[in-house]
Each structure stands twice: as C-alpha cells, then as structure tokens.
Tab-separated table of C-alpha atoms in Angstrom:
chain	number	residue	atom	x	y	z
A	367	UNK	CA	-122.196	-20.682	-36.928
A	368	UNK	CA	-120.190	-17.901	-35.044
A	369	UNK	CA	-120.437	-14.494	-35.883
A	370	UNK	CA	-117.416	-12.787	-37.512
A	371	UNK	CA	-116.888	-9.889	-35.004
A	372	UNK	CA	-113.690	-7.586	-36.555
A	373	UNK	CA	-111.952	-4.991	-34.323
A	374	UNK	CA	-111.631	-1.797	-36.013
A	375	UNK	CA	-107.924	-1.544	-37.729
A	376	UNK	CA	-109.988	-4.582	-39.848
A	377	UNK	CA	-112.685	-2.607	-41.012
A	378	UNK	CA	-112.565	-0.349	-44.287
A	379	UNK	CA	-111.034	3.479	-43.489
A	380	UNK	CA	-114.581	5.165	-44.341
A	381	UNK	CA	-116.238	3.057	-41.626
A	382	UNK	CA	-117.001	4.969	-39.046
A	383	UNK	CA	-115.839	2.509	-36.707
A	384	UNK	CA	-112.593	2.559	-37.852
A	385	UNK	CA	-109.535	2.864	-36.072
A	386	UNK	CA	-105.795	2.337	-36.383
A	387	UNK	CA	-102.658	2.415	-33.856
A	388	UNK	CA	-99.209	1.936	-35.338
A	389	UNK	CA	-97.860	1.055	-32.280
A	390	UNK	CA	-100.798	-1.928	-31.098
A	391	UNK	CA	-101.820	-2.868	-34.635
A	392	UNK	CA	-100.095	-5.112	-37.193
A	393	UNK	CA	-99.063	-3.198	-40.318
A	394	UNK	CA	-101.602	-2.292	-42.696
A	395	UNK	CA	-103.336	-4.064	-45.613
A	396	UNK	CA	-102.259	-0.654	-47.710
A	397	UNK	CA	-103.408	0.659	-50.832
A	398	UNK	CA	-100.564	-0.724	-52.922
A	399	UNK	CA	-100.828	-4.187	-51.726
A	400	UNK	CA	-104.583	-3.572	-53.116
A	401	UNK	CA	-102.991	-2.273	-56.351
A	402	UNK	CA	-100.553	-5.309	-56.570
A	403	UNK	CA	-103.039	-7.902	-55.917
A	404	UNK	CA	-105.003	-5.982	-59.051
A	405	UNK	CA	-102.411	-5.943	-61.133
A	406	UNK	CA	-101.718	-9.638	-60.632
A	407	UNK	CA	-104.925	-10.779	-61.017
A	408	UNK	CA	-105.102	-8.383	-64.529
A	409	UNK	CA	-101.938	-9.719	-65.521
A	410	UNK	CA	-103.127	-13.580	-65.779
A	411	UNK	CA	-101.742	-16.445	-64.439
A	412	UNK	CA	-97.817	-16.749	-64.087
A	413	UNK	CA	-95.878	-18.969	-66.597
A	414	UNK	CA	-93.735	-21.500	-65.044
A	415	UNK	CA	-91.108	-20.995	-67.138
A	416	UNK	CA	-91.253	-16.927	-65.795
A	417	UNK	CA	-90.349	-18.174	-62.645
A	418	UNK	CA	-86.727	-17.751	-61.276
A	419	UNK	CA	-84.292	-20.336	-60.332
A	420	UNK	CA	-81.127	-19.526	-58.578
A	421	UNK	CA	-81.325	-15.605	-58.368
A	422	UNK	CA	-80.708	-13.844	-55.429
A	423	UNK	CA	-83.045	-11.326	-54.561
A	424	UNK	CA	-80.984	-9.717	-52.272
A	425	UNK	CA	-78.209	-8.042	-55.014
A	426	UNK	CA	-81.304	-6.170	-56.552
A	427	UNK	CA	-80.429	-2.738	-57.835
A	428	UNK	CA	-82.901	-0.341	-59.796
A	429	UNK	CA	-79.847	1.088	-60.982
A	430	UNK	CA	-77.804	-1.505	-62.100
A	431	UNK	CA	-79.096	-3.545	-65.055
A	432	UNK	CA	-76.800	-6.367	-64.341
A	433	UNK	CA	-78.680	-7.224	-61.488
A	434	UNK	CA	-82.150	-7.374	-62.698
A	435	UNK	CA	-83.847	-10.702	-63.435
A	436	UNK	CA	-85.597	-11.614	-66.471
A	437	UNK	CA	-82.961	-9.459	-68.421
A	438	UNK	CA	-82.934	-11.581	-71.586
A	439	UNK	CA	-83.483	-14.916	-70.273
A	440	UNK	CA	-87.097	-15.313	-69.248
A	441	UNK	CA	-90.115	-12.847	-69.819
A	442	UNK	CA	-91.421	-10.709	-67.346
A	443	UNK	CA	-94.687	-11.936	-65.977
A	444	UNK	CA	-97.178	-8.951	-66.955
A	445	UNK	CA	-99.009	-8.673	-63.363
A	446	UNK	CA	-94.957	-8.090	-62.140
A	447	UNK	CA	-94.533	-5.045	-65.111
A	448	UNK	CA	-98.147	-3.282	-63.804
A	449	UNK	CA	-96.969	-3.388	-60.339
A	450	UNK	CA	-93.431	-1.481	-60.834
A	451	UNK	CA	-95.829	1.195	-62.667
A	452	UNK	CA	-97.883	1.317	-59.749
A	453	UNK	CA	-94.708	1.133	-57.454
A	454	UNK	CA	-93.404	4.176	-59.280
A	455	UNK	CA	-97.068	6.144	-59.233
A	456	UNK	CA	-97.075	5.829	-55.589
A	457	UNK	CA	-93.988	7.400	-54.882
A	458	UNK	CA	-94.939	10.627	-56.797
A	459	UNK	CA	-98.629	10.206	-55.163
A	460	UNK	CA	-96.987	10.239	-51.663
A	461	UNK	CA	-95.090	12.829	-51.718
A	462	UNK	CA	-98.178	15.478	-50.786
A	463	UNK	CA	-98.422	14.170	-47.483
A	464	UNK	CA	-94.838	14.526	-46.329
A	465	UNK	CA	-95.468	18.708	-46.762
A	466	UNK	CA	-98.764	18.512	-45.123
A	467	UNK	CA	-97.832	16.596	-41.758
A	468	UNK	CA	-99.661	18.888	-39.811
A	469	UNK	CA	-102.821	19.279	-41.247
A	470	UNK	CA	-104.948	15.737	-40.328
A	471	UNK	CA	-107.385	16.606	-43.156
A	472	UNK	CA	-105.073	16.179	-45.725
A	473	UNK	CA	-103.150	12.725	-43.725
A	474	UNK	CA	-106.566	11.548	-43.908
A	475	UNK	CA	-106.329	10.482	-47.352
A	476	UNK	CA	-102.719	9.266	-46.713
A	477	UNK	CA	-102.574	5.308	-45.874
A	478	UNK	CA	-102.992	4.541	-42.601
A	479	UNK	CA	-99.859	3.125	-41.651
A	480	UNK	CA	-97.867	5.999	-42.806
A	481	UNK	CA	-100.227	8.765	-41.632
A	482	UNK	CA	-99.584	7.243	-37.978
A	483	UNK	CA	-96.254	7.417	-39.057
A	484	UNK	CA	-95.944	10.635	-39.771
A	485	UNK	CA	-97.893	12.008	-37.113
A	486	UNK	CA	-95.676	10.069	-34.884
A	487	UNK	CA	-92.607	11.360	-37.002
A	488	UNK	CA	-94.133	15.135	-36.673
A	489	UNK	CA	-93.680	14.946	-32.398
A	490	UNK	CA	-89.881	13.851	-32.779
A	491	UNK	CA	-87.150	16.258	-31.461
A	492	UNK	CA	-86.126	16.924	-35.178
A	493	UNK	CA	-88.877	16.299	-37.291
A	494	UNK	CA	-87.528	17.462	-40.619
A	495	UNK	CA	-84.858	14.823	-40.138
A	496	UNK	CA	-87.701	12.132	-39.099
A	497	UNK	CA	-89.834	13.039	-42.096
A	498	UNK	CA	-87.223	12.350	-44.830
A	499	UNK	CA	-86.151	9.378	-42.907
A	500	UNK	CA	-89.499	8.166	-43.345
A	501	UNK	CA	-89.997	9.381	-47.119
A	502	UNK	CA	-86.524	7.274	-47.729
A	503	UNK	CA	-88.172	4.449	-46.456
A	504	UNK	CA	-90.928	4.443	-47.844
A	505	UNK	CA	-89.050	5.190	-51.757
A	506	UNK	CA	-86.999	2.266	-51.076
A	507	UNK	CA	-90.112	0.177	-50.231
A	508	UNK	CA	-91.167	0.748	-53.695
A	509	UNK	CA	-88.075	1.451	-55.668
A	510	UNK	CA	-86.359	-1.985	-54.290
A	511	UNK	CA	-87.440	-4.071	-51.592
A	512	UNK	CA	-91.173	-4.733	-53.442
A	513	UNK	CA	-89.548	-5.504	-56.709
A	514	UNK	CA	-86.449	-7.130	-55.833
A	515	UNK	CA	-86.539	-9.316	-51.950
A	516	UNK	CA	-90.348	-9.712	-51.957
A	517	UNK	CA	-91.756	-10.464	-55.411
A	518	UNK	CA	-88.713	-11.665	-57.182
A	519	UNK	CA	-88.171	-14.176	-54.302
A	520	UNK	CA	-91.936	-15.009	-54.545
A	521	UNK	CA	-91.776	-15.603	-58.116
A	522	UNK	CA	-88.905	-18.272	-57.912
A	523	UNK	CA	-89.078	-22.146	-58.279
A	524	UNK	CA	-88.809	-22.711	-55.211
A	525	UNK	CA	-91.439	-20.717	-53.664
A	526	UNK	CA	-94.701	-20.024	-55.824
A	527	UNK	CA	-92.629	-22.695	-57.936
A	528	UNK	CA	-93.770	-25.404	-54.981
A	529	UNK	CA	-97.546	-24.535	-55.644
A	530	UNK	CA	-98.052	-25.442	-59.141
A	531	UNK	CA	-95.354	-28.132	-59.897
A	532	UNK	CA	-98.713	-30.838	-59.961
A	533	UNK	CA	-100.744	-28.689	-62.048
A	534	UNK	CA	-101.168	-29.523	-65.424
A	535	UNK	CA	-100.101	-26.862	-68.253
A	536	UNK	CA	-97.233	-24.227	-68.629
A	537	UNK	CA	-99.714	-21.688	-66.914
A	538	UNK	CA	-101.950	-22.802	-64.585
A	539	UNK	CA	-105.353	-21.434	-63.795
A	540	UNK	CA	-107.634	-21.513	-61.389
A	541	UNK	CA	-109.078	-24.113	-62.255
A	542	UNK	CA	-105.657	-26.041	-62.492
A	543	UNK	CA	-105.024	-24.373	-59.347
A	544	UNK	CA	-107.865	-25.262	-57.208
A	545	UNK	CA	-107.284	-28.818	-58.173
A	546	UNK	CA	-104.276	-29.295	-56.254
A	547	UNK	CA	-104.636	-26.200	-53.374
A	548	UNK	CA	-108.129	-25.352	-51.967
A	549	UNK	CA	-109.714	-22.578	-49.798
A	550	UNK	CA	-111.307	-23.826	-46.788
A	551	UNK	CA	-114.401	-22.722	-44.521
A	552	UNK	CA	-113.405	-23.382	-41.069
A	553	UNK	CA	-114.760	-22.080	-38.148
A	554	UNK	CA	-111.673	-21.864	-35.961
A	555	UNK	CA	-111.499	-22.535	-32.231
A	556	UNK	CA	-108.957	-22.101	-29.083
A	557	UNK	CA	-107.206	-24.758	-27.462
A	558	UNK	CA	-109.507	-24.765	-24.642
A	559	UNK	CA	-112.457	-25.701	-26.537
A	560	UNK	CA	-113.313	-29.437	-27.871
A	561	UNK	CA	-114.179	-29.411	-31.721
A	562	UNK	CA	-116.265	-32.293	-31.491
A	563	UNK	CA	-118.747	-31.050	-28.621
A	564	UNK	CA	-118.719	-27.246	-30.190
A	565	UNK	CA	-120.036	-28.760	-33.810
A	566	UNK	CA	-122.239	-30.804	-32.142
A	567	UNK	CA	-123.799	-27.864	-30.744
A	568	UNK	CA	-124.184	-26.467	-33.482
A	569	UNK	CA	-124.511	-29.052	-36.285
A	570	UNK	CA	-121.669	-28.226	-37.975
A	571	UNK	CA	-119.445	-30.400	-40.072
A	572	UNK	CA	-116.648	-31.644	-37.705
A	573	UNK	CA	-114.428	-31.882	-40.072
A	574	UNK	CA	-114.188	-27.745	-40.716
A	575	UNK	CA	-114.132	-27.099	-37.008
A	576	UNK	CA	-110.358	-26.891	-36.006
A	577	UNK	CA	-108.277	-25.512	-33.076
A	578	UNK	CA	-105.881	-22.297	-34.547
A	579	UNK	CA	-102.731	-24.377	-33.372
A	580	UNK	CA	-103.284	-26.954	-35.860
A	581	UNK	CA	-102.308	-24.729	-38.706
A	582	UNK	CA	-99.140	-24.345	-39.866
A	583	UNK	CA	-98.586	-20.461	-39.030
A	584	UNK	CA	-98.566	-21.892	-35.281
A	585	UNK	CA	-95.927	-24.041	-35.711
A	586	UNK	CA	-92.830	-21.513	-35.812
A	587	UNK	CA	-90.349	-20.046	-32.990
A	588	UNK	CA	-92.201	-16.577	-33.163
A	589	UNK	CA	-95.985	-17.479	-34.340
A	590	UNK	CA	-98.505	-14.181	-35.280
A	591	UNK	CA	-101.666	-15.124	-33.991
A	592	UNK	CA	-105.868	-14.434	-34.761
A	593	UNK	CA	-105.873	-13.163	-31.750
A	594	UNK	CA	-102.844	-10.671	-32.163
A	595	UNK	CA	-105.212	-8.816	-35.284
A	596	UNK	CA	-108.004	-9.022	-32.457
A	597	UNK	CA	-110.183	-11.767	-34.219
A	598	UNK	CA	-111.609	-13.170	-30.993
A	599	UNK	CA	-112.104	-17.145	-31.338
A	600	UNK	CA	-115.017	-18.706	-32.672
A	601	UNK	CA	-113.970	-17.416	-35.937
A	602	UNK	CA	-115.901	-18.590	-39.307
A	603	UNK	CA	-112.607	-17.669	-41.810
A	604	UNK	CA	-111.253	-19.370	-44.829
A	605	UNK	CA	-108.022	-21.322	-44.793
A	606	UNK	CA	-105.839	-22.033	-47.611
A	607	UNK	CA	-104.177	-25.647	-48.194
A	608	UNK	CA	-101.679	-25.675	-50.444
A	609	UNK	CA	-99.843	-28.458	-52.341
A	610	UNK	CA	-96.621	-27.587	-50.345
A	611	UNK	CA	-98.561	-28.957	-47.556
A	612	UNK	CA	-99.273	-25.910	-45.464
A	613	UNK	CA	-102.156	-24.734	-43.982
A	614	UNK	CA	-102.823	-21.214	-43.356
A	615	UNK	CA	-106.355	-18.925	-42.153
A	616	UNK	CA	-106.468	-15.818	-44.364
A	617	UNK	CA	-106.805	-12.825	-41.849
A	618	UNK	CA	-109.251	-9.989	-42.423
A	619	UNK	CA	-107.680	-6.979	-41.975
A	620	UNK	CA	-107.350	-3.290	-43.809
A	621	UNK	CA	-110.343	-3.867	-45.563
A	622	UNK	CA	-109.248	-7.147	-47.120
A	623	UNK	CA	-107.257	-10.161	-46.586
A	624	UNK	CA	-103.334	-10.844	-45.195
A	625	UNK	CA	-102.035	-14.235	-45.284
A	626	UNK	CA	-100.786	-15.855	-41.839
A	627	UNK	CA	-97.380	-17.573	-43.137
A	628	UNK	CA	-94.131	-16.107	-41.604
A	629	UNK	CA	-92.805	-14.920	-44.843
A	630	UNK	CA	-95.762	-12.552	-45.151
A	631	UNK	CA	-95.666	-11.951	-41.716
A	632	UNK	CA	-92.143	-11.163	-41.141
A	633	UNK	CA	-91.851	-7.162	-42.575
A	634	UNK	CA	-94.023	-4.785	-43.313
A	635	UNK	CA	-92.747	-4.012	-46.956
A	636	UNK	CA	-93.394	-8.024	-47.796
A	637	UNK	CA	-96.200	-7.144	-49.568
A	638	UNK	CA	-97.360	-10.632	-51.560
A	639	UNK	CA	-96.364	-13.919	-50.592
A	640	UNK	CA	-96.681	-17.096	-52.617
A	641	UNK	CA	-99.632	-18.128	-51.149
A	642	UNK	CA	-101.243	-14.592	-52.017
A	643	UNK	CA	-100.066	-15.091	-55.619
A	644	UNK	CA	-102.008	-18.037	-56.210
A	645	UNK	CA	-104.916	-16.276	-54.785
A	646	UNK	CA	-104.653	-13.516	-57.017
A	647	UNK	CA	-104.423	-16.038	-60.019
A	648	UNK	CA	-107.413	-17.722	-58.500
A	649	UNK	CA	-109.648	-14.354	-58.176
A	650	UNK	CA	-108.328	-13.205	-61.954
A	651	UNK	CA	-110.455	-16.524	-63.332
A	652	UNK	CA	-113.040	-15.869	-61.255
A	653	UNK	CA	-113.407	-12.486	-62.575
A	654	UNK	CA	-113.777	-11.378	-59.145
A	655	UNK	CA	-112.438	-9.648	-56.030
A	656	UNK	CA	-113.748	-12.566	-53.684
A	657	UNK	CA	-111.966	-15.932	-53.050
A	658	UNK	CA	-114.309	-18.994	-53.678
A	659	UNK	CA	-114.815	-21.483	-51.255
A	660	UNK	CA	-113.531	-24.705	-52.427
A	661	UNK	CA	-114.887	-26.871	-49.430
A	662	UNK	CA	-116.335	-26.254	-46.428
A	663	UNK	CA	-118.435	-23.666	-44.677
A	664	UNK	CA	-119.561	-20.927	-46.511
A	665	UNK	CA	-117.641	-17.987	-44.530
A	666	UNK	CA	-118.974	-14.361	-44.615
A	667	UNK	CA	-118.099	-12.358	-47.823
A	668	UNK	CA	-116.020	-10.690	-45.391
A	669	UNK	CA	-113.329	-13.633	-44.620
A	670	UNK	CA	-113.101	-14.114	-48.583
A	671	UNK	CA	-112.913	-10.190	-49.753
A	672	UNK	CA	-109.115	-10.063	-50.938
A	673	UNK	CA	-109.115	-6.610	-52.451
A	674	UNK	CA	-110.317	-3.454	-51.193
A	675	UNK	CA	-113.219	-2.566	-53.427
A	676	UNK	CA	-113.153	0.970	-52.923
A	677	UNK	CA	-109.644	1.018	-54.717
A	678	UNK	CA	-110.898	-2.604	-57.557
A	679	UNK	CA	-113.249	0.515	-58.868
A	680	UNK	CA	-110.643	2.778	-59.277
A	681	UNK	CA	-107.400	1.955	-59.531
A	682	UNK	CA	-106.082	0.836	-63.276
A	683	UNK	CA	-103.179	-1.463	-63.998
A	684	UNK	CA	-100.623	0.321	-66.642
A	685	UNK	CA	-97.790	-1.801	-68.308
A	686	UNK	CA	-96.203	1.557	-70.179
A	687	UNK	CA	-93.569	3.913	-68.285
A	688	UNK	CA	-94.331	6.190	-65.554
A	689	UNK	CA	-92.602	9.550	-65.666
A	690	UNK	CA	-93.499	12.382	-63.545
C-alpha cells in the first residue's frame, strides 16, 4: 500500500514540521470545529424528531427569539446546546490575541487561520480598522453563522434528515448508522493511472482502488481537490458512502479530518456538515476519537483521526450558560 505523505498545514501545530499560509492553504481544521465535533459526539445521537423541517436558516437572529428554532416545538439536540457554550467561550478566549498582534509568541497559541490573519491584518494601511474588522468577523462566526446557516441547516430533514431516514429507531446509532452508510479504505489514484494494473502490483483488493474523479466531490462546477490540500496521489484515505448516495474521501488536514462535499467546502465558517454529523454520532458509540473502518483497507490512524487529540484531552462540553 502507498504511504500517506501529508504536507505540513495537515500536520498537528506542535509538529515541528508544521506550517500554514492563509493565502495557499485551505482554511483551517480550527480548534472549535474540534470542540463541536466533541460536543456532538458527548451529546449522543440526534433524534429525528429534533430535526427541522421548513426553517430557514438564513432569518437567524441571537437577538430575536422569534427567530430561533426549537423554541417550543422540538427539543434542542444536546451536542447543539454544548456547542453555543463553546461558541460563546471562544469569543471571550479570543479576544487576547486581537491586543497582542504584534508579539508572535503570544499569536502562537492563537488558531492558525486567524493568527495569519491577523498578522496579515497588522501590515494593512489602517490596522486598528483591519483588526476589529476581523474581531467582527470572527464574533459573528460564532454568535450567528455557526448556530444559525451552518448547523441549523445541517440539522434539518432534508439534510442530515437524508442519512438516517432507513435506519431503524427514533435515534439512530452507530450501529444503526453504519448499517445503511459505511467508511471506506480506498487507496485513491489519478486519472492517469489504471486501477486494475496498480492493485495488481500490489495485491490489493480492486475493488478499494479508485480514481479521485469517481467520487462525488468531483462532480460539481467548482470541485476542491486532494491535490488542492497537497495530498499527492496514491493516497490510502477513508471514504464515506452515505445512504443519500454520495461518496466522499475524508481529507486530513489541521490535525484531523474535513469532509470533501461542497457544502463543507464552500465557507470557511461552515464548520460541520451532515456528513460530519453522522461521523461524530458514529465516533460517540465508539467511545473514540477515530472513525472505524467499515470495509476496506485498513488506512493509517492518520486518515481516520477526526478530532484533534491534543484539544479530546482537554476541552469539556458544558450545557449551562456562559457569562463572562
């Protein structure tokens, strides 16, 4: 089997090979992605009758009750309560760095993508003014676009909704789960290689030997490719089929894994998808921070590690208030 050779915006921060560029590199894997995926897989599988039907994402306001879902019709799903606490730490957490801007030790704890923000923010023409743009951005990250666009349009019907309608219970688990999606070992090829003569080479299974435009996140107007996170092809990574139909490689990167689909791939602040979800529900029954392999090759720990686990040892999902 190929070796799994990562560039260095892929490795963990404290590696000393590590290295990230805001302008070359895709955005982050950053730490409250980590802390979301933890407080998903802490909050237990997702109800189907939590999920949302005809709500609008968009008209979210933190402000305006009237605009909230699961106000008095469905209950919250608990994983969704831990991450607005840990939305709402991270806003008071950040707010060191955007003093410190020009002293690297301190950016150094800072997340990656928004110290090489700020540092680029720092060189602008009026950096006070670039600064708080960038702290605005960031607070409405947390504050609305997380909450409201990205996880209350994941948690709808129609989109983690179209993952679980064959499972069997009101809550499926991973073992429900797994029966109807799977993660894949692949070892992943370019177009210019044949499948069939590189696993005979190596006497692999045929059948997990695929070219990267066979899966689905090829198959759009604007596709995000291995290669554009610098995985060079052969790749041994895991794939995830899904009961929607879709097939999609899971992409090491920021010290864990980002899912391929457009939706994920689309803005930086989409910080779960669908796909992601049921991963999370997945590693909460497995009691563990790696994805299983359902089928297939068994891929390095490395192309099935979905949470940092620098921050799985430290960080703590809270369901109570969070005033600072």
């Amino acid at each position: 089997m190929p070796s799994l050779v990562l560039p260095p915006g892929a490795l963990a921060h404290t590696d000393r090979e590590y290295e990230y560029d805001v302008e070359r590199d895709p955005a982050n894997v950053e730490p409250i992605e980590h802390q979301i995926r933890l407080d998903f897989i802490r909050g237990g599988p997702v109800r189907r009758d939590q999920l949302l039907g005809s709500y609008n994402p968009w008209k979210y306001d933190p402000t305006d009750p009237a605009t909230l879902p699961w106000q008095g019709v469905k209950q919250k799903p608990l994983g969704l309560t831990y991450t607005e606490t840990s939305c709402a730490a991270r806003i008071h957490e950040e707010k060191r760095f955007y003093g410190h801007v020009d002293d690297d030790t301190v950016l150094a704890d800072a997340p990656a993508f928004l110290a090489a923000r700020l540092r680029i923010a720092r060189e602008q023409p009026n950096p006070e003014q670039a600064l708080e743009e960038e702290r605005q951005r960031r607070e409405k990250w947390y504050r609305e676009l997380i909450p409201g666009p990205n996880l209350s349009q994941v948690l709808k019907d129609s989109s983690y909704g179209s993952l679980i309608e064959a499972c069997i219970g009101p809550a499926p688990d991973a073992d429900r789960l797994l029966e109807h999606n799977a993660f894949v070992g692949m070892v992943l090829v370019d177009d210019d290689t044949d499948p069939d003569a590189f696993d005979r080479d190596r006497t692999l299974d045929s059948t997990y030997v695929l070219r990267e435009s066979a899966l689905s996140h090829t198959q759009t107007d604007d596709p995000v490719r291995l290669a554009d996170y610098g995985i060079d092809l052969p790749a041994p990574l895991l794939v995830g089929e899904y009961q929607s139909g879709s097939q999609y490689p899971l992409i090491p990167w920021g010290d864990a894994l980002t899912c391929a689909c457009p939706y994920k791939q689309s803005a930086p602040w989409r910080v779960m998808c669908k796909h992601e979800l049921l991963a999370t529900v997945v590693c909460g029954g497995r009691d563990s921070i790696f994805l299983p392999v359902s089928r297939g090759i068994d891929v390095p720990h490395r192309a099935r590690r979905f949470v940092s686990p620098e921050i799985a040892v430290s960080h703590q999902s809270r369901a109570e208030g969070y005033h600072r």
